[in-house]
Short mmCIF file of C-alpha atoms in Angstrom, two decimals:
data_model
loop_
_atom_site.label_atom_id
_atom_site.label_comp_id
_atom_site.label_asym_id
_atom_site.label_seq_id
_atom_site.Cartn_x
_atom_site.Cartn_y
_atom_site.Cartn_z
CA THR A 1 0.00 0.00 0.00
CA GLY A 2 3.03 2.29 0.06
CA ASN A 3 2.85 2.95 3.78
CA ARG A 4 6.16 3.25 5.62
CA ASN A 5 6.99 2.60 9.22
CA THR A 6 7.83 5.59 11.35
CA LEU A 7 9.62 6.04 14.63
CA LEU A 8 6.21 6.58 16.23
CA SER A 9 4.90 3.23 14.93
CA ALA A 10 8.10 1.49 16.08
CA ALA A 11 7.86 3.08 19.53
CA ALA A 12 4.16 2.17 19.80
CA LEU A 13 4.87 -1.44 18.82
CA GLY A 14 7.73 -1.63 21.33
CA ALA A 15 5.70 -0.03 24.12
CA GLY A 16 2.70 -2.26 23.37
CA SER A 17 4.97 -5.31 23.47
CA ALA A 18 6.42 -4.23 26.80
CA LEU A 19 2.97 -3.67 28.27
CA LEU A 20 1.56 -6.99 27.08
CA VAL A 21 4.63 -9.00 28.11
CA THR A 22 4.51 -7.41 31.54
CA CYS A 23 0.77 -8.07 32.01
CA ARG A 24 0.79 -11.66 30.75
CA PRO A 25 3.69 -12.92 28.61
CA GLN A 26 1.56 -14.96 26.21
CA ALA A 27 -0.54 -11.84 25.56
CA ALA A 28 2.38 -10.48 23.53
CA LEU A 29 1.26 -12.89 20.82
CA ALA A 30 -1.56 -10.43 20.14
CA LEU A 31 0.97 -8.05 18.58
CA LEU A 32 2.33 -10.65 16.15
CA PRO A 33 0.06 -9.51 13.27
CA LEU A 34 1.19 -5.90 13.69
CA PHE A 35 4.81 -6.98 13.97
CA GLY A 36 4.42 -9.03 10.78
CA VAL A 37 3.13 -6.00 8.88
CA PHE A 38 5.93 -3.89 10.37
CA VAL A 39 8.58 -6.38 9.16
CA LEU A 40 6.97 -6.69 5.71
CA ARG A 41 7.03 -2.90 5.29
CA GLU A 42 10.67 -2.72 6.35
CA ILE A 43 11.68 -5.48 3.96
CA ARG A 44 9.88 -3.65 1.17
CA ASP A 45 11.56 -0.28 1.92
CA TRP A 46 14.88 -1.54 3.29
CA GLU A 47 17.34 1.21 4.21
CA VAL A 48 19.96 -0.26 6.50
CA SER A 49 20.45 2.56 9.01
CA ARG A 50 16.76 3.52 9.19
CA SER A 51 15.53 -0.08 9.38
CA VAL A 52 18.05 -1.08 12.05
CA PHE A 53 17.06 1.99 14.06
CA LEU A 54 13.35 1.14 13.85
CA PHE A 55 13.92 -2.54 14.74
CA ALA A 56 16.07 -1.40 17.67
CA ALA A 57 13.22 0.84 18.88
CA VAL A 58 10.80 -2.11 18.80
CA GLY A 59 13.39 -4.41 20.39
CA LEU A 60 14.06 -1.92 23.18
CA GLY A 61 10.41 -1.88 24.20
CA LEU A 62 10.11 -5.66 24.00
CA GLY A 63 13.39 -6.07 25.89
CA VAL A 64 12.22 -3.79 28.71
CA GLY A 65 9.07 -5.90 29.11
CA VAL A 66 10.99 -9.18 29.11
CA LEU A 67 13.54 -7.84 31.62
CA GLN A 68 10.75 -6.73 33.91
CA VAL A 69 9.15 -10.19 33.83
CA LEU A 70 12.53 -11.82 34.49
CA GLN A 71 13.15 -9.48 37.42
CA VAL A 72 9.75 -10.26 38.96
CA ASN A 73 10.53 -13.97 38.56
CA GLN A 74 13.84 -13.43 40.37
CA TRP A 75 12.18 -11.56 43.22
CA MET A 76 9.38 -14.08 43.68
CA THR A 77 11.16 -17.40 43.10
CA GLY A 78 14.89 -16.68 43.29
CA HIS A 79 15.34 -17.77 39.66
CA TRP A 80 15.18 -15.61 36.55
CA LEU A 81 13.42 -18.25 34.45
CA HIS A 82 11.00 -19.70 37.02
CA SER A 83 7.66 -17.98 36.93
CA PRO A 84 5.72 -17.33 40.14
CA LEU A 85 3.52 -20.26 39.06
CA TYR A 86 6.50 -22.58 39.55
CA PHE A 87 6.05 -24.22 42.91
CA GLY A 88 6.36 -27.56 44.64
CA ASP A 89 9.33 -29.80 44.04
CA GLY A 90 9.48 -29.03 40.34
CA THR A 91 7.15 -31.86 39.32
CA PHE A 92 4.09 -29.58 39.00
CA GLN A 93 3.86 -27.63 35.76
CA SER A 94 1.27 -24.93 35.34
CA LEU A 95 1.51 -25.24 31.57
CA GLY A 96 1.58 -28.50 29.63
CA GLU A 97 0.02 -30.20 26.62
CA PRO A 98 -3.17 -28.63 25.24
CA ARG A 99 -5.38 -31.27 26.83
CA PHE A 100 -8.30 -29.01 27.74
CA ALA A 101 -9.10 -27.66 24.24
CA GLY A 102 -12.59 -29.17 24.23
CA ARG A 103 -13.41 -27.59 27.58
CA VAL A 104 -11.96 -24.23 26.59
CA LEU A 105 -14.15 -24.20 23.51
CA LEU A 106 -17.35 -25.88 24.74
CA SER A 107 -17.61 -25.59 28.54
CA ASP A 108 -21.04 -24.42 29.75
CA CYS A 109 -19.51 -21.87 32.12
CA VAL A 110 -16.63 -20.34 30.20
CA GLY A 111 -16.58 -22.06 26.79
CA LEU A 112 -15.33 -19.76 24.09
CA LEU A 113 -17.86 -20.96 21.52
CA VAL A 114 -20.68 -21.14 24.08
CA ARG A 115 -20.22 -17.75 25.78
CA THR A 116 -18.57 -15.72 23.05
CA PRO A 117 -19.55 -17.25 19.68
CA LEU A 118 -18.50 -14.07 17.88
CA GLU A 119 -14.91 -15.27 18.41
CA ALA A 120 -15.63 -18.11 15.96
CA VAL A 121 -17.20 -15.71 13.47
CA ALA A 122 -14.20 -13.37 13.74
CA PHE A 123 -11.79 -16.28 13.27
CA ILE A 124 -13.62 -17.57 10.17
CA VAL A 125 -13.82 -14.09 8.64
CA ALA A 126 -10.11 -13.43 9.34
CA LEU A 127 -9.20 -16.79 7.83
CA GLY A 128 -11.21 -16.00 4.71
CA LEU A 129 -9.68 -12.52 4.40
CA SER A 130 -6.18 -13.93 4.70
CA PHE A 131 -6.73 -15.75 1.38
CA ARG A 132 -8.52 -12.93 -0.43
CA LYS A 133 -6.35 -11.93 -3.42
CA SER A 134 -8.00 -8.52 -3.78
CA LEU A 135 -6.58 -7.37 -0.43
CA PRO A 136 -3.07 -5.92 -0.21
CA ALA A 137 -0.38 -8.34 1.01
CA GLU A 138 -0.10 -6.42 4.31
CA TRP A 139 -3.73 -7.09 5.18
CA ARG A 140 -3.62 -10.74 4.12
CA LEU A 141 -0.53 -11.20 6.30
CA PHE A 142 -2.23 -9.42 9.20
CA PHE A 143 -5.35 -11.61 9.06
CA GLY A 144 -3.35 -14.81 8.57
CA LEU A 145 -1.14 -14.04 11.57
CA ALA A 146 -4.23 -13.16 13.62
CA CYS A 147 -5.56 -16.68 12.97
CA ILE A 148 -2.23 -18.21 13.97
CA VAL A 149 -2.19 -16.11 17.15
CA ASN A 150 -5.65 -17.33 18.12
CA LEU A 151 -4.71 -20.97 17.52
CA ALA A 152 -1.49 -20.53 19.53
CA ASN A 153 -3.46 -18.86 22.32
CA LEU A 154 -5.94 -21.76 22.28
CA ALA A 155 -3.04 -24.21 22.62
CA ILE A 156 -1.53 -22.23 25.52
CA VAL A 157 -4.81 -21.78 27.40
CA SER A 158 -5.76 -25.44 26.79
CA GLY A 159 -2.53 -26.56 28.40
CA TYR A 160 -2.92 -24.37 31.48
CA TYR A 161 -4.17 -26.03 34.65
CA GLY A 162 -6.38 -22.97 35.32
CA TRP A 163 -7.90 -23.04 31.81
CA HIS A 164 -11.28 -21.86 33.14
CA GLY A 165 -9.94 -18.45 34.19
CA SER A 166 -11.47 -18.69 37.66
CA GLY A 167 -14.99 -19.10 36.34
CA GLY A 168 -15.61 -15.67 34.81
CA PHE A 169 -18.14 -15.09 32.04
CA GLY A 170 -16.30 -16.35 28.96
CA SER A 171 -12.59 -17.00 28.70
CA ARG A 172 -10.64 -14.02 29.96
CA TYR A 173 -7.45 -15.43 28.48
CA PHE A 174 -8.65 -14.64 24.96
CA ILE A 175 -9.16 -10.93 25.59
CA PRO A 176 -5.78 -9.89 24.09
CA SER A 177 -6.14 -12.01 20.97
#
């Protein structure tokens, strides 16, 4: 479409990454479609010094968020890479195989398709738009990555022992994606 990345868009992407990583690390997946469009635009208009500067601006924001999460892990568990959900003798894992996918999608209390069926409609529409030839490549990439993000989020939430999100109305873990 001829759009170019700016320092403001790089700073916004970096700051958004930092915020999402700090709130809930897997929520940073929600920015993957925007990051994909950002990278596609930079590849299209590659100027070494400008592109490196913009990628550094995004990386700085993302790095600040990751460092903050690592520091909180260190304070709470004594280890940089052990999350606060790491407890017991190391045999308990809060995240594992996506064994609860059916419950995440169809549970009466918090099922994604039961309580928020518009998520399915949005996914199907995004999937269709990602293959639409009449859309610019940036938009097709954005919609395709959005579908991948939702599937990855489903896999993560389905593998979490607290997949139900404490019994709220609908799955709160899908709010970012």
